[in-house]
Tab-separated table of N, CA and C and ligand atoms in Angstrom:
chain	number	residue	atom	x	y	z
A	1	MET	N	13.852	-20.880	-81.987
A	1	MET	CA	12.400	-19.675	-81.587
A	1	MET	C	12.521	-19.086	-82.897
A	2	ILE	N	11.524	-19.032	-83.009
A	2	ILE	CA	10.633	-18.077	-84.795
A	2	ILE	C	10.480	-16.933	-84.936
A	3	ASP	N	10.704	-16.433	-85.243
A	3	ASP	CA	11.102	-14.927	-85.553
A	3	ASP	C	11.209	-14.677	-87.065
A	4	SER	N	10.105	-14.427	-88.248
A	4	SER	CA	9.758	-14.361	-89.231
A	4	SER	C	9.466	-13.542	-89.677
A	5	ARG	N	10.343	-12.849	-91.716
A	5	ARG	CA	9.854	-11.849	-91.873
A	5	ARG	C	9.385	-12.434	-92.689
A	6	ASN	N	8.635	-13.911	-93.383
A	6	ASN	CA	7.479	-14.384	-94.022
A	6	ASN	C	6.323	-14.355	-94.664
A	7	LEU	N	6.252	-12.874	-95.218
A	7	LEU	CA	4.944	-12.940	-95.848
A	7	LEU	C	3.997	-14.619	-95.376
A	8	ASN	N	4.224	-15.591	-96.220
A	8	ASN	CA	4.181	-16.049	-95.848
A	8	ASN	C	3.616	-17.598	-94.772
A	9	GLU	N	4.142	-16.510	-93.596
A	9	GLU	CA	4.121	-17.303	-92.198
A	9	GLU	C	2.924	-15.976	-91.916
A	10	LEU	N	1.752	-15.344	-92.491
A	10	LEU	CA	1.138	-14.741	-91.531
A	10	LEU	C	-0.216	-15.603	-92.132
A	11	HIS	N	-1.265	-15.640	-91.895
A	11	HIS	CA	-2.828	-16.192	-91.967
A	11	HIS	C	-2.891	-15.746	-93.578
A	12	PRO	N	-3.551	-16.140	-94.899
A	12	PRO	CA	-3.420	-15.894	-96.128
A	12	PRO	C	-4.616	-14.239	-96.220
A	13	ARG	N	-5.010	-13.898	-94.951
A	13	ARG	CA	-5.953	-12.745	-95.568
A	13	ARG	C	-4.960	-12.009	-95.525
A	14	VAL	N	-4.230	-12.403	-94.464
A	14	VAL	CA	-3.741	-11.047	-94.304
A	14	VAL	C	-2.066	-10.760	-94.935
A	15	ARG	N	-1.523	-12.443	-95.618
A	15	ARG	CA	-0.803	-12.190	-96.036
A	15	ARG	C	-1.853	-10.827	-97.445
A	16	ALA	N	-2.057	-11.472	-97.908
A	16	ALA	CA	-2.667	-10.991	-99.458
A	16	ALA	C	-3.023	-9.354	-98.922
A	17	LEU	N	-3.696	-8.856	-97.398
A	17	LEU	CA	-3.872	-7.108	-97.572
A	17	LEU	C	-2.182	-7.161	-97.818
A	18	ALA	N	-1.183	-8.040	-97.345
A	18	ALA	CA	0.357	-6.809	-96.474
A	18	ALA	C	0.432	-6.986	-98.070
A	19	GLU	N	0.682	-8.102	-99.579
A	19	GLU	CA	0.949	-8.025	-101.052
A	19	GLU	C	0.021	-6.333	-101.237
A	20	VAL	N	-1.154	-5.989	-101.503
A	20	VAL	CA	-1.776	-4.810	-101.414
A	20	VAL	C	-0.668	-3.911	-100.989
A	21	PHE	N	-0.953	-3.901	-99.734
A	21	PHE	CA	-0.258	-2.597	-99.244
A	21	PHE	C	1.421	-2.249	-100.319
A	22	LEU	N	2.059	-3.120	-99.500
A	22	LEU	CA	3.442	-3.661	-100.033
A	22	LEU	C	3.576	-3.058	-102.129
A	23	ASP	N	2.485	-3.686	-102.666
A	23	ASP	CA	2.122	-2.667	-104.024
A	23	ASP	C	1.792	-1.482	-104.023
A	24	ALA	N	1.201	-0.805	-102.599
A	24	ALA	CA	0.785	0.613	-103.331
A	24	ALA	C	2.016	1.316	-102.443
A	25	CYS	N	2.762	1.058	-101.598
A	25	CYS	CA	4.139	1.397	-101.408
A	25	CYS	C	4.780	1.426	-102.269
A	26	LYS	N	4.641	0.539	-103.108
A	26	LYS	CA	5.761	0.784	-103.967
A	26	LYS	C	5.218	1.442	-105.710
A	27	ALA	N	4.106	1.604	-105.596
A	27	ALA	CA	3.675	2.510	-106.938
A	27	ALA	C	3.648	3.722	-106.116
A	28	ALA	N	3.424	4.215	-105.159
A	28	ALA	CA	4.055	5.446	-104.567
A	28	ALA	C	5.468	6.091	-103.760
A	29	GLY	N	6.183	4.966	-104.488
A	29	GLY	CA	8.206	5.798	-104.542
A	29	GLY	C	8.235	5.156	-103.689
A	30	VAL	N	7.575	4.929	-101.994
A	30	VAL	CA	7.605	4.250	-101.426
A	30	VAL	C	8.865	2.634	-100.624
A	31	ASP	N	9.962	2.851	-100.586
A	31	ASP	CA	10.935	1.574	-100.374
A	31	ASP	C	10.361	0.914	-99.011
A	32	VAL	N	9.746	0.009	-98.748
A	32	VAL	CA	9.456	-0.114	-97.274
A	32	VAL	C	9.989	-1.848	-97.395
A	33	LEU	N	10.739	-2.898	-95.799
A	33	LEU	CA	10.898	-3.665	-95.602
A	33	LEU	C	10.149	-4.060	-94.714
A	34	VAL	N	9.709	-5.417	-94.517
A	34	VAL	CA	9.350	-5.993	-93.663
A	34	VAL	C	9.608	-6.623	-92.614
A	35	THR	N	10.485	-6.870	-91.773
A	35	THR	CA	10.814	-6.687	-90.453
A	35	THR	C	10.757	-8.133	-89.546
A	36	SER	N	9.531	-8.299	-89.783
A	36	SER	CA	8.763	-9.249	-88.952
A	36	SER	C	7.457	-9.805	-89.554
A	37	THR	N	6.729	-10.824	-88.662
A	37	THR	CA	5.665	-11.383	-89.388
A	37	THR	C	5.208	-12.328	-88.672
A	38	TYR	N	5.230	-13.474	-88.427
A	38	TYR	CA	5.000	-14.602	-87.887
A	38	TYR	C	5.815	-14.697	-86.322
A	39	ARG	N	5.967	-14.547	-84.650
A	39	ARG	CA	6.868	-14.489	-83.341
A	39	ARG	C	6.005	-15.933	-83.168
A	40	ASP	N	7.163	-16.483	-82.441
A	40	ASP	CA	6.851	-17.897	-82.057
A	40	ASP	C	6.387	-16.842	-80.268
A	41	HIS	N	5.754	-18.145	-79.133
A	41	HIS	CA	6.333	-17.009	-77.814
A	41	HIS	C	7.459	-16.751	-77.641
A	42	GLU	N	8.283	-18.011	-77.403
A	42	GLU	CA	9.819	-17.442	-77.074
A	42	GLU	C	9.838	-15.846	-77.900
A	43	ALA	N	10.759	-16.381	-79.111
A	43	ALA	CA	10.356	-14.739	-79.439
A	43	ALA	C	9.753	-13.553	-79.168
A	44	GLN	N	9.024	-13.509	-78.760
A	44	GLN	CA	7.562	-12.394	-78.727
A	44	GLN	C	8.400	-12.460	-77.003
A	45	ASP	N	8.711	-13.584	-76.186
A	45	ASP	CA	8.976	-13.615	-74.663
A	45	ASP	C	10.281	-12.646	-74.871
A	46	ALA	N	10.930	-12.915	-75.960
A	46	ALA	CA	12.372	-12.198	-75.757
A	46	ALA	C	12.682	-10.842	-76.456
A	47	LEU	N	11.416	-10.449	-77.241
A	47	LEU	CA	11.165	-8.725	-77.674
A	47	LEU	C	10.796	-7.701	-76.049
A	48	TYR	N	10.047	-8.774	-75.738
A	48	TYR	CA	9.501	-7.446	-74.175
A	48	TYR	C	10.809	-7.604	-73.435
A	49	ALA	N	11.455	-8.553	-73.352
A	49	ALA	CA	12.471	-9.134	-72.210
A	49	ALA	C	13.663	-7.453	-72.785
A	50	LYS	N	13.417	-7.285	-73.441
A	50	LYS	CA	14.375	-5.917	-73.917
A	50	LYS	C	13.666	-4.626	-73.509
A	51	GLY	N	15.038	-3.973	-72.440
A	51	GLY	CA	15.033	-2.630	-71.631
A	51	GLY	C	13.840	-3.172	-71.063
A	52	ARG	N	13.823	-4.574	-70.208
A	52	ARG	CA	13.411	-4.928	-68.947
A	52	ARG	C	14.343	-5.838	-68.050
A	53	THR	N	14.749	-6.864	-68.312
A	53	THR	CA	15.922	-8.466	-68.473
A	53	THR	C	16.881	-8.182	-68.968
A	54	ALA	N	16.852	-7.015	-70.700
A	54	ALA	CA	18.207	-7.782	-70.816
A	54	ALA	C	17.924	-5.906	-71.357
A	55	PRO	N	19.151	-5.801	-72.411
A	55	PRO	CA	19.631	-4.455	-72.166
A	55	PRO	C	18.407	-3.268	-73.648
A	56	GLY	N	18.387	-2.473	-73.489
A	56	GLY	CA	18.027	-1.686	-74.617
A	56	GLY	C	16.824	-1.528	-74.189
A	57	ALA	N	15.945	-0.469	-75.424
A	57	ALA	CA	15.126	0.428	-75.125
A	57	ALA	C	14.061	-0.768	-75.449
A	58	LYS	N	12.610	-0.419	-73.933
A	58	LYS	CA	11.503	-1.682	-74.735
A	58	LYS	C	11.092	-0.921	-75.671
A	59	VAL	N	10.375	-2.128	-75.996
A	59	VAL	CA	9.709	-2.599	-77.759
A	59	VAL	C	8.694	-2.480	-78.412
A	60	THR	N	7.965	-3.651	-76.879
A	60	THR	CA	6.608	-4.094	-76.480
A	60	THR	C	6.602	-4.021	-74.807
A	61	ASN	N	4.942	-4.507	-75.330
A	61	ASN	CA	4.224	-4.203	-73.846
A	61	ASN	C	4.009	-5.555	-73.631
A	62	SER	N	4.107	-6.286	-75.152
A	62	SER	CA	2.824	-7.644	-75.379
A	62	SER	C	4.576	-9.296	-74.639
A	63	LYS	N	4.266	-9.673	-73.657
A	63	LYS	CA	4.116	-10.508	-73.391
A	63	LYS	C	4.377	-12.555	-74.926
A	64	GLY	N	4.827	-13.306	-74.383
A	64	GLY	CA	4.101	-14.216	-75.789
A	64	GLY	C	2.887	-14.542	-75.065
A	65	GLY	N	2.507	-14.460	-76.352
A	65	GLY	CA	1.071	-15.257	-76.600
A	65	GLY	C	-0.455	-14.003	-76.484
A	66	GLN	N	0.896	-12.801	-76.226
A	66	GLN	CA	-0.431	-11.444	-76.521
A	66	GLN	C	-0.122	-10.912	-77.144
A	67	SER	N	0.837	-11.344	-78.084
A	67	SER	CA	1.386	-10.077	-79.538
A	67	SER	C	0.340	-10.487	-80.308
A	68	LEU	N	-0.277	-9.030	-81.286
A	68	LEU	CA	-1.257	-10.436	-82.701
A	68	LEU	C	-0.062	-10.729	-83.559
A	69	HIS	N	0.961	-11.222	-83.546
A	69	HIS	CA	2.512	-11.718	-84.575
A	69	HIS	C	2.295	-12.724	-83.705
A	70	ASN	N	1.532	-13.275	-82.780
A	70	ASN	CA	1.777	-14.782	-82.255
A	70	ASN	C	0.621	-15.264	-82.990
A	71	PHE	N	-0.466	-15.229	-83.518
A	71	PHE	CA	-1.453	-15.505	-84.516
A	71	PHE	C	-1.566	-14.799	-85.252
A	72	ARG	N	-0.944	-14.902	-86.437
A	72	ARG	CA	-0.383	-14.471	-87.944
A	72	ARG	C	-0.927	-13.581	-88.485
A	73	VAL	N	-1.922	-12.511	-87.592
A	73	VAL	CA	-2.251	-11.427	-87.745
A	73	VAL	C	-1.916	-9.515	-87.986
A	74	ALA	N	-0.113	-10.144	-87.227
A	74	ALA	CA	0.329	-8.394	-87.980
A	74	ALA	C	1.974	-9.115	-88.611
A	75	PHE	N	2.428	-7.417	-89.063
A	75	PHE	CA	3.577	-7.875	-89.747
A	75	PHE	C	4.053	-5.569	-89.301
A	76	ASP	N	5.315	-6.312	-89.390
A	76	ASP	CA	5.992	-5.348	-89.183
A	76	ASP	C	6.380	-4.077	-90.356
A	77	VAL	N	6.934	-3.362	-90.676
A	77	VAL	CA	7.744	-2.670	-91.465
A	77	VAL	C	9.002	-1.258	-91.241
A	78	VAL	N	9.310	-1.454	-91.779
A	78	VAL	CA	9.785	-0.013	-91.749
A	78	VAL	C	10.759	0.247	-93.295
A	79	PRO	N	10.713	2.455	-93.150
A	79	PRO	CA	11.221	2.550	-94.884
A	79	PRO	C	12.571	2.345	-94.491
A	80	ARG	N	12.585	2.503	-96.198
A	80	ARG	CA	13.966	2.434	-96.277
A	80	ARG	C	14.515	3.333	-97.745
A	81	VAL	N	15.790	4.217	-97.546
A	81	VAL	CA	16.223	5.340	-98.255
A	81	VAL	C	17.792	5.641	-98.579
A	82	ASP	N	17.742	5.356	-99.305
A	82	ASP	CA	18.943	5.041	-99.945
A	82	ASP	C	19.900	4.040	-98.940
A	83	GLY	N	18.968	3.141	-98.599
A	83	GLY	CA	19.258	1.820	-98.032
A	83	GLY	C	19.445	1.865	-96.509
A	84	LYS	N	19.318	3.121	-96.471
A	84	LYS	CA	19.284	3.162	-94.834
A	84	LYS	C	18.121	3.171	-94.559
A	85	LEU	N	17.446	2.019	-93.758
A	85	LEU	CA	16.416	1.921	-92.293
A	85	LEU	C	16.225	3.194	-91.764
A	86	LEU	N	15.193	3.431	-91.765
A	86	LEU	CA	14.233	4.866	-91.083
A	86	LEU	C	13.439	4.482	-89.812
A	87	TRP	N	14.331	4.790	-88.740
A	87	TRP	CA	13.682	3.540	-87.683
A	87	TRP	C	13.228	5.096	-87.280
A	88	THR	N	13.219	5.761	-87.417
A	88	THR	CA	12.973	7.154	-86.496
A	88	THR	C	11.426	8.225	-86.414
A	89	THR	N	10.603	8.259	-86.168
A	89	THR	CA	9.167	8.493	-86.712
A	89	THR	C	9.464	10.106	-85.776
A	90	SER	N	9.978	10.743	-86.215
A	90	SER	CA	10.330	12.200	-85.412
A	90	SER	C	10.959	12.854	-86.836
A	91	GLY	N	10.400	14.629	-86.947
A	91	GLY	CA	10.991	15.504	-87.856
A	91	GLY	C	10.276	14.659	-89.478
A	92	ALA	N	11.327	14.761	-90.356
A	92	ALA	CA	10.905	14.734	-91.830
A	92	ALA	C	10.379	13.214	-91.388
A	93	THR	N	11.181	12.089	-91.350
A	93	THR	CA	11.271	10.699	-91.899
A	93	THR	C	9.422	10.401	-90.953
A	94	GLY	N	8.843	11.460	-89.530
A	94	GLY	CA	7.297	11.450	-88.971
A	94	GLY	C	6.744	11.403	-90.430
A	95	LYS	N	6.931	12.001	-91.444
A	95	LYS	CA	5.933	12.774	-92.823
A	95	LYS	C	6.127	11.443	-93.353
A	96	LEU	N	7.190	10.827	-93.657
A	96	LEU	CA	7.309	9.355	-94.148
A	96	LEU	C	5.686	8.077	-93.766
A	97	TRP	N	6.723	7.769	-92.061
A	97	TRP	CA	6.405	7.131	-91.955
A	97	TRP	C	3.982	7.335	-91.912
A	98	GLU	N	4.059	7.873	-91.645
A	98	GLU	CA	2.658	8.988	-92.264
A	98	GLU	C	1.609	8.769	-92.853
A	99	ASN	N	2.784	8.763	-94.564
A	99	ASN	CA	2.219	8.238	-95.416
A	99	ASN	C	1.979	6.998	-95.450
A	100	ILE	N	3.543	6.113	-94.939
A	100	ILE	CA	3.140	4.317	-95.163
A	100	ILE	C	1.640	4.497	-93.607
A	101	GLY	N	1.460	4.812	-93.280
A	101	GLY	CA	0.722	4.537	-92.420
A	101	GLY	C	-0.381	3.727	-93.050
A	102	ALA	N	-1.094	5.143	-93.996
A	102	ALA	CA	-2.214	6.354	-94.716
A	102	ALA	C	-1.982	4.879	-95.367
A	103	LEU	N	-1.451	4.386	-96.576
A	103	LEU	CA	-1.425	3.072	-97.388
A	103	LEU	C	-2.047	1.799	-96.588
A	104	GLY	N	-1.867	2.153	-95.295
A	104	GLY	CA	-2.024	0.724	-95.037
A	104	GLY	C	-3.449	0.803	-94.520
A	105	GLU	N	-4.070	1.923	-94.242
A	105	GLU	CA	-5.145	2.081	-94.044
A	105	GLU	C	-6.118	2.661	-95.459
A	106	TYR	N	-5.837	2.654	-96.467
A	106	TYR	CA	-5.701	2.165	-97.329
A	106	TYR	C	-6.877	0.945	-97.717
A	107	VAL	N	-5.568	0.691	-97.694
A	107	VAL	CA	-6.560	-0.783	-98.454
A	107	VAL	C	-7.195	-1.996	-96.705
A	108	GLY	N	-7.194	-1.800	-96.153
A	108	GLY	CA	-8.028	-1.901	-95.428
A	108	GLY	C	-6.678	-2.644	-93.870
A	109	LEU	N	-6.221	-1.947	-93.415
A	109	LEU	CA	-5.106	-2.981	-92.246
A	109	LEU	C	-5.444	-1.648	-91.410
A	110	GLU	N	-5.297	-2.438	-89.892
A	110	GLU	CA	-4.479	-1.202	-89.142
A	110	GLU	C	-3.835	-0.568	-89.070
A	111	TRP	N	-3.031	0.788	-88.375
A	111	TRP	CA	-1.767	0.890	-87.786
A	111	TRP	C	-1.741	1.553	-86.182
A	112	GLY	N	-0.379	0.403	-86.658
A	112	GLY	CA	0.031	1.192	-84.825
A	112	GLY	C	0.382	2.442	-84.563
A	113	GLY	N	0.680	3.250	-85.357
A	113	GLY	CA	1.097	4.037	-85.316
A	113	GLY	C	-0.017	5.427	-84.740
A	114	ARG	N	-1.396	4.725	-85.099
A	114	ARG	CA	-2.530	5.354	-84.804
A	114	ARG	C	-2.615	5.210	-82.904
A	115	TRP	N	-1.797	4.518	-82.627
A	115	TRP	CA	-1.898	3.830	-80.656
A	115	TRP	C	-1.587	5.322	-80.085
A	116	LYS	N	-2.607	5.584	-78.996
A	116	LYS	CA	-2.452	6.061	-78.087
A	116	LYS	C	-1.055	6.041	-77.131
A	117	THR	N	-1.551	5.044	-76.557
A	117	THR	CA	-0.564	4.788	-75.154
A	117	THR	C	1.096	4.173	-75.813
A	118	PHE	N	0.635	3.382	-76.818
A	118	PHE	CA	2.168	3.293	-76.548
A	118	PHE	C	2.458	2.849	-78.426
A	119	PRO	N	2.776	4.233	-79.053
A	119	PRO	CA	2.567	4.042	-80.448
A	119	PRO	C	3.517	2.707	-81.401
A	120	ASP	N	2.818	2.829	-82.177
A	120	ASP	CA	3.933	1.689	-82.679
A	120	ASP	C	4.193	1.681	-84.184
A	121	TYR	N	4.585	2.254	-84.631
A	121	TYR	CA	4.642	2.427	-85.869
A	121	TYR	C	4.839	1.991	-87.474
A	122	PRO	N	5.873	1.303	-86.614
A	122	PRO	CA	6.300	0.130	-87.738
A	122	PRO	C	5.272	-1.336	-88.282
A	123	HIS	N	4.561	-0.965	-87.075
A	123	HIS	CA	3.190	-1.876	-87.180
A	123	HIS	C	1.951	-2.015	-87.517
A	124	PHE	N	1.286	-3.622	-88.614
A	124	PHE	CA	0.311	-3.044	-89.619
A	124	PHE	C	-0.540	-5.035	-88.647
A	125	GLN	N	-2.056	-4.172	-88.799
A	125	GLN	CA	-2.954	-5.541	-87.993
A	125	GLN	C	-4.505	-5.902	-88.632
A	126	PHE	N	-3.722	-6.766	-89.434
A	126	PHE	CA	-6.040	-7.202	-89.732
A	126	PHE	C	-6.872	-8.363	-88.625
A	127	THR	N	-7.095	-7.844	-87.948
A	127	THR	CA	-8.489	-8.805	-87.335
A	127	THR	C	-9.896	-9.311	-87.187
A	128	GLY	N	-10.213	-8.630	-88.804
A	128	GLY	CA	-11.350	-9.059	-88.723
A	128	GLY	C	-12.333	-8.664	-87.541
A	129	GLY	N	-12.245	-8.158	-87.209
A	129	GLY	CA	-13.158	-7.911	-85.968
A	129	GLY	C	-13.032	-8.806	-85.050
A	130	LEU	N	-11.860	-10.008	-84.422
A	130	LEU	CA	-11.955	-10.390	-83.374
A	130	LEU	C	-10.873	-9.076	-82.471
A	131	SER	N	-11.232	-9.612	-80.989
A	131	SER	CA	-9.922	-8.642	-80.217
A	131	SER	C	-9.195	-10.347	-80.307
A	132	LEU	N	-7.811	-9.698	-79.210
A	132	LEU	CA	-7.173	-10.723	-78.816
A	132	LEU	C	-6.943	-11.434	-78.790
A	133	ALA	N	-8.277	-11.075	-77.265
A	133	ALA	CA	-9.285	-12.080	-76.047
A	133	ALA	C	-9.452	-13.899	-77.196
A	134	ASP	N	-10.186	-13.101	-77.685
A	134	ASP	CA	-10.660	-13.976	-78.833
A	134	ASP	C	-9.291	-15.266	-78.932
A	135	PHE	N	-8.563	-14.435	-80.127
A	135	PHE	CA	-7.476	-15.002	-79.945
A	135	PHE	C	-6.741	-16.227	-80.027
A	136	GLN	N	-7.228	-15.624	-78.301
A	136	GLN	CA	-5.851	-16.434	-77.229
A	136	GLN	C	-6.790	-17.427	-77.145
A	137	ALA	N	-8.438	-17.641	-76.677
A	137	ALA	CA	-9.390	-19.117	-77.037
A	137	ALA	C	-9.336	-19.376	-78.323
A	138	GLY	N	-8.213	-18.908	-79.312
A	138	GLY	CA	-8.501	-19.954	-80.629
A	138	GLY	C	-9.468	-19.781	-81.926
A	139	GLU	N	-9.789	-18.217	-82.221
A	139	GLU	CA	-10.445	-18.221	-82.730
A	139	GLU	C	-9.569	-17.337	-83.466
A	140	THR	N	-10.167	-17.925	-84.384
A	140	THR	CA	-9.127	-17.117	-86.102
A	140	THR	C	-9.814	-17.000	-86.626
A	141	LEU	N	-9.801	-15.979	-88.393
A	141	LEU	CA	-9.522	-15.103	-88.979
A	141	LEU	C	-10.944	-16.025	-90.003
A	142	GLU	N	-11.897	-15.772	-90.715
A	142	GLU	CA	-12.384	-17.030	-91.671
A	142	GLU	C	-10.929	-16.947	-92.659
A	143	GLU	N	-11.141	-17.807	-93.145
A	143	GLU	CA	-10.079	-18.488	-94.577
A	143	GLU	C	-10.729	-16.472	-95.362
A	144	LYS	N	-12.171	-16.421	-96.262
A	144	LYS	CA	-11.657	-15.504	-97.071
A	144	LYS	C	-13.196	-14.229	-96.159
B	1	LIG	ZN1	4.151	-5.101	-85.180
């Protein structure tokens, strides 16, 4: 089971965007930790089980093969303040998440915090106009 935090596991174009994004966060004085990049199908299935057949709250609606993490074009981050990871997205921390999301969008990433049905604040992705179905059919991003 692979659930990586390594940017090198991302598609080169997405890794490049992630690096620009992380630099922008640093320049803005925001410390973020990358918590997930590439996940294999087994790791995605384990996440999907949370809040369903395994303990905890639901964290995803995507089974193995249904997440863009499975195709190396998505990554997750969390802000870190005074050594603490701030997962909460309400109140004062909500503003911090908004700033992080805006920085991601500024560098050309899509931010999951904008999603209406299942907002996913930690999530950033770049699909180059491809859909999940395209990736599932074996299409990949151009190298450049
Ligand atoms: Zn994600």
